[in-house]
Amino acid sequence: MTARRPGRAGPRRAGGVRLAPVLLRPGLAQFGRRVLDPGLSWELQRRRFDQVTSAALLPRGTTITETTLSGVRTEVVSARGRPDRRTVVHFHGGGYCIGSALMARGWAARLSGQAGCRVLLPEYRLAPEHPFPAALDDARAIVTALLGQPGAGPVVVSGDSAGAGLALSAVLARRDAGEPPPAGCILLSPWIDLGAHRLASPGQVRRDVLLSPGWLEACASAYTPPSQWADPAVSPLHAWHGGLPPLLIQAGSDELIAPAAGQLAGRASAAGTQVSYTRFPRMWHDFGLQPGVVAAADSALAQAAWFVRAVTRTSAAAG
């Protein structure tokens, strides 16, 4: 294991302003209270979430098109001059209940530019209307479709928050079925243990400006009954982590769910999987989706681009 600790409108041009984390925390806390509120309906949370994330600025030259993979509407994000033979499929977060491709567009556009790839953002089915295993079925079908495309080139599976849990579960399912793995897997702020004791560390709860134990509980319950939370297909932290492709795991130290990321890194490395794990000090949940705004997110993105280039070169050479 390599562990590091680093010091719907059309596309618009991104600015170059970086903000100090201390200036962002009050706004993020307000966002958490106003949007990630278990007392609100899922419909209202989704609407408010998309209103905020749709304002993200994109680099000049970004193109966004749509396709359908295994019946799932999917956005294809590409930077100017990117090659066609390298693909990242990224599953958005949102506790399996809210969120959309909008929230990851900015990250996807910058990754495309730095790694020379196209980034696919699937709109998988959400709970509670579509509980487990609907999202996992969608993810597995999408990954299978991509890996089965002739001449499509190497594929990296990625996700943030609940989407990271979905990405890891899909990769584990392929391993268990004896199917060829993707070239690598990127896990940003992964939510991979739905049954974790959410009040075990009061200090961690206080430091997290976005997530609350109540909201996580509501999302987990909407996704699947508590009796299933320990199922490795639901909480992939409980799986065996050998026989996996290389993993890149990134988490902020102030995330309520950060401890599971470190546990996964240790278990996967002990099982013989190649792991790069970075814990970013004083960073909040899903900070990595804010490149161009936060310096730590720029560092995380550069690491993700390095990882994509590295594992796809290895995959191409092996093929």
Short mmCIF file of C-alpha atoms in Angstrom, two decimals:
data_model
loop_
_atom_site.label_atom_id
_atom_site.label_comp_id
_atom_site.label_asym_id
_atom_site.label_seq_id
_atom_site.Cartn_x
_atom_site.Cartn_y
_atom_site.Cartn_z
CA MET A 1 0.00 0.00 0.00
CA THR A 2 1.22 3.49 -0.86
CA ALA A 3 -0.08 6.00 1.70
CA ARG A 4 0.21 9.71 1.04
CA ARG A 5 -0.59 12.80 3.08
CA PRO A 6 -0.31 15.88 0.88
CA GLY A 7 0.98 19.17 2.31
CA ARG A 8 -28.03 21.81 -17.12
CA ALA A 9 -26.82 24.87 -18.90
CA GLY A 10 -24.12 24.53 -21.47
CA PRO A 11 -20.50 24.42 -20.32
CA ARG A 12 -19.07 27.65 -18.97
CA ARG A 13 -15.44 28.60 -18.53
CA ALA A 14 -13.97 27.89 -15.14
CA GLY A 15 -12.27 30.61 -13.16
CA GLY A 16 -8.92 30.29 -11.45
CA VAL A 17 -9.75 31.44 -7.90
CA ARG A 18 -8.72 29.14 -5.04
CA LEU A 19 -10.37 29.69 -1.67
CA ALA A 20 -9.00 28.98 1.79
CA PRO A 21 -10.85 26.04 3.38
CA VAL A 22 -11.80 28.18 6.40
CA LEU A 23 -13.78 30.48 4.10
CA LEU A 24 -15.72 27.59 2.58
CA ARG A 25 -16.74 25.81 5.75
CA PRO A 26 -19.67 28.11 6.73
CA GLY A 27 -21.24 27.79 3.28
CA LEU A 28 -20.78 24.03 3.25
CA ALA A 29 -22.38 23.75 6.67
CA GLN A 30 -25.35 25.78 5.44
CA PHE A 31 -25.60 23.52 2.38
CA GLY A 32 -25.63 20.47 4.64
CA ARG A 33 -28.42 21.92 6.80
CA ARG A 34 -30.50 23.14 3.86
CA VAL A 35 -30.11 20.17 1.51
CA LEU A 36 -28.90 17.07 3.37
CA ASP A 37 -31.78 17.17 5.84
CA PRO A 38 -33.55 13.88 6.69
CA GLY A 39 -36.67 15.89 7.52
CA LEU A 40 -37.05 16.95 3.87
CA SER A 41 -38.57 14.85 1.12
CA TRP A 42 -36.17 13.13 -1.25
CA GLU A 43 -37.70 15.10 -4.13
CA LEU A 44 -36.93 18.44 -2.44
CA GLN A 45 -33.41 17.34 -1.52
CA ARG A 46 -32.76 16.29 -5.11
CA ARG A 47 -34.05 19.58 -6.49
CA ARG A 48 -32.00 21.70 -4.11
CA PHE A 49 -28.91 19.55 -4.65
CA ASP A 50 -29.09 19.91 -8.42
CA GLN A 51 -29.70 23.66 -8.16
CA VAL A 52 -26.40 24.07 -6.33
CA THR A 53 -24.30 21.63 -8.34
CA SER A 54 -25.54 22.92 -11.70
CA ALA A 55 -23.71 26.20 -11.04
CA ALA A 56 -20.28 24.57 -11.33
CA LEU A 57 -18.04 26.14 -13.96
CA LEU A 58 -16.39 23.95 -16.60
CA PRO A 59 -13.07 24.45 -18.40
CA ARG A 60 -13.16 25.99 -21.86
CA GLY A 61 -13.50 23.36 -24.56
CA THR A 62 -15.46 20.88 -22.45
CA THR A 63 -18.05 18.89 -24.38
CA ILE A 64 -20.97 17.02 -22.83
CA THR A 65 -22.95 14.52 -24.85
CA GLU A 66 -25.42 11.82 -23.91
CA THR A 67 -25.54 8.13 -24.60
CA THR A 68 -27.38 5.10 -23.23
CA LEU A 69 -25.53 2.16 -21.74
CA SER A 70 -27.55 -0.92 -20.79
CA GLY A 71 -30.67 1.23 -20.63
CA VAL A 72 -29.07 3.86 -18.35
CA ARG A 73 -28.83 7.46 -19.52
CA THR A 74 -25.18 8.47 -19.30
CA GLU A 75 -23.36 11.76 -19.82
CA VAL A 76 -20.05 11.66 -21.67
CA VAL A 77 -17.68 14.44 -20.59
CA SER A 78 -14.60 15.20 -22.66
CA ALA A 79 -11.93 17.88 -22.70
CA ARG A 80 -10.57 19.31 -25.91
CA GLY A 81 -8.06 17.02 -27.57
CA ARG A 82 -8.70 13.94 -25.41
CA PRO A 83 -8.02 10.49 -26.95
CA ASP A 84 -10.76 7.89 -27.39
CA ARG A 85 -9.00 4.81 -26.08
CA ARG A 86 -9.14 5.52 -22.34
CA THR A 87 -12.40 5.61 -20.37
CA VAL A 88 -13.32 6.43 -16.77
CA VAL A 89 -16.86 5.60 -15.66
CA HIS A 90 -17.74 7.56 -12.52
CA PHE A 91 -20.74 6.90 -10.27
CA HIS A 92 -21.95 10.02 -8.46
CA GLY A 93 -22.63 10.20 -4.74
CA GLY A 94 -25.72 11.24 -2.83
CA GLY A 95 -26.41 8.43 -0.37
CA TYR A 96 -28.02 6.30 -3.12
CA CYS A 97 -31.04 8.62 -2.84
CA ILE A 98 -30.12 12.00 -4.38
CA GLY A 99 -27.49 13.41 -6.75
CA SER A 100 -26.93 13.26 -10.48
CA ALA A 101 -24.27 13.61 -13.13
CA LEU A 102 -24.32 17.37 -12.51
CA MET A 103 -22.35 17.06 -9.29
CA ALA A 104 -19.34 15.40 -10.93
CA ARG A 105 -19.18 17.33 -14.22
CA GLY A 106 -16.44 19.75 -13.15
CA TRP A 107 -14.26 16.97 -11.75
CA ALA A 108 -14.88 14.85 -14.85
CA ALA A 109 -13.97 17.68 -17.26
CA ARG A 110 -10.69 18.38 -15.49
CA LEU A 111 -9.82 14.70 -15.19
CA SER A 112 -10.47 14.30 -18.91
CA GLY A 113 -8.06 17.12 -19.67
CA GLN A 114 -5.30 15.93 -17.36
CA ALA A 115 -5.56 12.17 -17.95
CA GLY A 116 -6.48 12.24 -21.64
CA CYS A 117 -9.68 10.25 -21.25
CA ARG A 118 -13.41 10.48 -21.65
CA VAL A 119 -15.44 10.34 -18.43
CA LEU A 120 -18.87 8.70 -18.33
CA LEU A 121 -21.39 9.78 -15.67
CA PRO A 122 -24.31 7.31 -15.45
CA GLU A 123 -27.69 8.34 -14.04
CA TYR A 124 -28.26 5.07 -12.18
CA ARG A 125 -31.56 4.41 -10.42
CA LEU A 126 -32.05 5.99 -6.99
CA ALA A 127 -33.70 4.80 -3.78
CA PRO A 128 -36.23 4.76 -2.23
CA GLU A 129 -38.11 4.38 -5.53
CA HIS A 130 -35.52 1.84 -6.66
CA PRO A 131 -33.94 0.18 -3.61
CA PHE A 132 -31.02 -2.23 -3.55
CA PRO A 133 -29.99 -3.94 -5.79
CA ALA A 134 -31.25 -1.62 -8.56
CA ALA A 135 -28.26 0.77 -8.48
CA LEU A 136 -25.79 -2.10 -8.31
CA ASP A 137 -27.51 -3.88 -11.18
CA ASP A 138 -27.18 -0.70 -13.24
CA ALA A 139 -23.52 -0.28 -12.32
CA ARG A 140 -22.64 -3.88 -13.12
CA ALA A 141 -24.44 -3.71 -16.46
CA ILE A 142 -22.69 -0.46 -17.41
CA VAL A 143 -19.22 -1.75 -16.51
CA THR A 144 -19.90 -5.00 -18.38
CA ALA A 145 -21.05 -3.07 -21.45
CA LEU A 146 -17.94 -0.87 -21.44
CA LEU A 147 -15.50 -3.72 -20.93
CA GLY A 148 -17.21 -5.65 -23.70
CA GLN A 149 -16.95 -2.92 -26.34
CA PRO A 150 -14.48 -3.92 -29.09
CA GLY A 151 -11.60 -1.49 -29.30
CA ALA A 152 -12.90 0.61 -26.42
CA GLY A 153 -9.55 0.61 -24.65
CA PRO A 154 -8.88 0.29 -20.91
CA VAL A 155 -11.60 1.24 -18.42
CA VAL A 156 -11.21 2.67 -14.92
CA VAL A 157 -14.21 2.44 -12.57
CA SER A 158 -14.66 5.38 -10.21
CA GLY A 159 -17.10 6.84 -7.74
CA ASP A 160 -17.53 9.34 -4.92
CA SER A 161 -19.30 8.80 -1.60
CA ALA A 162 -22.13 6.29 -2.15
CA GLY A 163 -21.03 6.11 -5.78
CA ALA A 164 -17.64 4.89 -4.57
CA GLY A 165 -19.38 2.13 -2.64
CA LEU A 166 -21.28 1.29 -5.80
CA ALA A 167 -18.08 1.26 -7.87
CA LEU A 168 -16.29 -1.03 -5.42
CA SER A 169 -19.30 -3.36 -5.17
CA ALA A 170 -19.47 -3.63 -8.96
CA VAL A 171 -15.76 -4.47 -9.18
CA LEU A 172 -16.09 -7.05 -6.39
CA ALA A 173 -19.06 -8.64 -8.18
CA ARG A 174 -16.99 -9.03 -11.35
CA ARG A 175 -14.19 -10.65 -9.36
CA ASP A 176 -16.60 -13.06 -7.66
CA ALA A 177 -18.12 -13.99 -11.02
CA GLY A 178 -14.70 -14.71 -12.51
CA GLU A 179 -15.01 -11.83 -14.98
CA PRO A 180 -12.05 -9.71 -16.16
CA PRO A 181 -11.44 -6.66 -13.94
CA PRO A 182 -11.23 -3.05 -15.06
CA ALA A 183 -7.81 -1.44 -15.23
CA GLY A 184 -8.26 0.26 -11.87
CA CYS A 185 -10.74 1.71 -9.39
CA ILE A 186 -10.87 5.24 -7.91
CA LEU A 187 -12.72 5.74 -4.62
CA LEU A 188 -13.31 9.36 -3.51
CA SER A 189 -14.62 9.83 0.04
CA PRO A 190 -16.07 6.31 -0.08
CA TRP A 191 -19.21 5.35 1.84
CA ILE A 192 -18.59 1.63 2.13
CA ASP A 193 -20.08 0.63 5.49
CA LEU A 194 -23.76 1.52 5.82
CA GLY A 195 -24.01 -0.05 9.25
CA ALA A 196 -21.07 1.74 10.88
CA HIS A 197 -21.73 3.22 14.33
CA ARG A 198 -22.34 6.81 13.28
CA LEU A 199 -21.93 8.27 16.77
CA ALA A 200 -18.84 6.28 17.70
CA SER A 201 -16.59 9.34 17.42
CA PRO A 202 -18.28 12.57 18.60
CA GLY A 203 -15.26 14.58 17.47
CA GLN A 204 -15.56 13.21 13.95
CA VAL A 205 -19.26 14.11 13.92
CA ARG A 206 -18.49 17.69 14.96
CA ARG A 207 -15.76 18.14 12.34
CA ASP A 208 -17.90 16.99 9.39
CA VAL A 209 -19.56 20.11 7.97
CA LEU A 210 -21.72 18.22 5.46
CA LEU A 211 -22.78 14.79 6.66
CA SER A 212 -24.86 14.05 9.73
CA PRO A 213 -25.61 10.72 11.40
CA GLY A 214 -29.33 11.29 10.87
CA TRP A 215 -29.01 11.85 7.14
CA LEU A 216 -26.77 8.82 6.66
CA GLU A 217 -29.24 6.72 8.64
CA ALA A 218 -32.12 7.91 6.45
CA CYS A 219 -30.22 7.15 3.25
CA ALA A 220 -29.13 3.71 4.40
CA SER A 221 -32.68 2.82 5.45
CA ALA A 222 -34.11 4.03 2.14
CA TYR A 223 -31.55 2.00 0.21
CA THR A 224 -32.08 -1.31 1.99
CA PRO A 225 -33.34 -2.62 5.38
CA PRO A 226 -30.88 -2.63 8.30
CA SER A 227 -30.80 -6.43 8.21
CA GLN A 228 -28.87 -6.16 4.91
CA TRP A 229 -26.38 -3.45 5.87
CA ALA A 230 -23.64 -5.99 6.63
CA ASP A 231 -24.01 -7.68 3.23
CA PRO A 232 -20.73 -7.10 1.31
CA ALA A 233 -22.77 -6.17 -1.78
CA VAL A 234 -24.28 -3.30 0.26
CA SER A 235 -21.28 -2.46 2.45
CA PRO A 236 -18.21 -3.54 0.46
CA LEU A 237 -15.90 -2.83 3.41
CA HIS A 238 -17.03 -6.25 4.68
CA ALA A 239 -15.89 -8.11 1.56
CA TRP A 240 -12.54 -9.81 1.02
CA HIS A 241 -10.39 -7.33 -0.91
CA GLY A 242 -7.90 -9.59 -2.63
CA GLY A 243 -7.88 -10.18 -6.36
CA LEU A 244 -8.86 -6.59 -7.16
CA PRO A 245 -7.35 -4.18 -9.70
CA PRO A 246 -5.22 -1.30 -8.36
CA LEU A 247 -7.15 1.02 -6.03
CA LEU A 248 -6.81 4.76 -5.49
CA ILE A 249 -8.53 5.82 -2.25
CA GLN A 250 -8.85 9.48 -1.23
CA ALA A 251 -10.57 10.86 1.87
CA GLY A 252 -10.60 13.98 4.00
CA SER A 253 -9.62 13.73 7.65
CA ASP A 254 -12.78 15.59 8.77
CA GLU A 255 -15.27 13.26 7.09
CA LEU A 256 -17.66 11.35 9.32
CA ILE A 257 -17.08 8.26 7.17
CA ALA A 258 -13.30 8.70 6.79
CA PRO A 259 -12.27 5.84 9.12
CA ALA A 260 -13.68 3.25 6.73
CA ALA A 261 -11.44 4.52 3.92
CA GLY A 262 -8.34 3.82 6.01
CA GLN A 263 -9.69 0.41 7.01
CA LEU A 264 -10.28 -0.49 3.37
CA ALA A 265 -6.78 0.60 2.40
CA GLY A 266 -5.24 -1.56 5.10
CA ARG A 267 -7.35 -4.64 4.38
CA ALA A 268 -6.91 -4.46 0.61
CA SER A 269 -3.16 -4.00 0.92
CA ALA A 270 -2.94 -6.94 3.34
CA ALA A 271 -4.86 -9.06 0.83
CA GLY A 272 -2.28 -8.31 -1.88
CA THR A 273 -4.12 -5.59 -3.78
CA GLN A 274 -2.10 -2.58 -4.99
CA VAL A 275 -3.41 0.43 -3.05
CA SER A 276 -2.64 4.13 -3.10
CA TYR A 277 -4.34 5.84 -0.15
CA THR A 278 -4.25 9.56 0.61
CA ARG A 279 -5.76 11.19 3.68
CA PHE A 280 -6.10 14.94 3.19
CA PRO A 281 -5.91 16.91 6.44
CA ARG A 282 -8.81 19.17 7.44
CA MET A 283 -10.81 18.32 4.34
CA TRP A 284 -14.54 17.65 4.29
CA HIS A 285 -16.67 15.03 2.57
CA ASP A 286 -16.36 14.95 -1.22
CA PHE A 287 -13.89 17.84 -1.24
CA GLY A 288 -12.20 16.14 -4.20
CA LEU A 289 -15.06 17.21 -6.48
CA GLN A 290 -14.05 20.87 -6.07
CA PRO A 291 -10.89 21.26 -8.20
CA GLY A 292 -10.36 24.84 -9.25
CA VAL A 293 -11.80 26.01 -5.93
CA VAL A 294 -9.76 24.22 -3.26
CA ALA A 295 -6.02 23.56 -3.55
CA ALA A 296 -6.35 20.14 -1.90
CA ALA A 297 -8.89 19.16 -4.55
CA ASP A 298 -6.40 20.18 -7.25
CA SER A 299 -3.85 17.85 -5.65
CA ALA A 300 -6.38 15.05 -5.43
CA LEU A 301 -7.31 15.51 -9.08
CA ALA A 302 -3.66 15.45 -10.17
CA GLN A 303 -3.21 12.19 -8.27
CA ALA A 304 -6.33 10.72 -9.90
CA ALA A 305 -5.05 11.71 -13.37
CA TRP A 306 -1.68 10.11 -12.60
CA PHE A 307 -3.46 6.94 -11.47
CA VAL A 308 -5.60 6.75 -14.62
CA ARG A 309 -2.58 7.16 -16.88
CA ALA A 310 -0.53 4.63 -14.90
CA VAL A 311 -3.09 1.82 -14.72
CA THR A 312 -4.27 2.23 -18.29
CA ARG A 313 -0.71 2.04 -19.58
CA THR A 314 -0.27 -1.19 -17.64
CA SER A 315 -3.57 -2.51 -18.97
CA ALA A 316 -2.70 -1.67 -22.55
CA ALA A 317 0.70 -3.33 -22.23
CA ALA A 318 -0.89 -6.44 -20.73
CA GLY A 319 -3.39 -6.60 -23.55
#
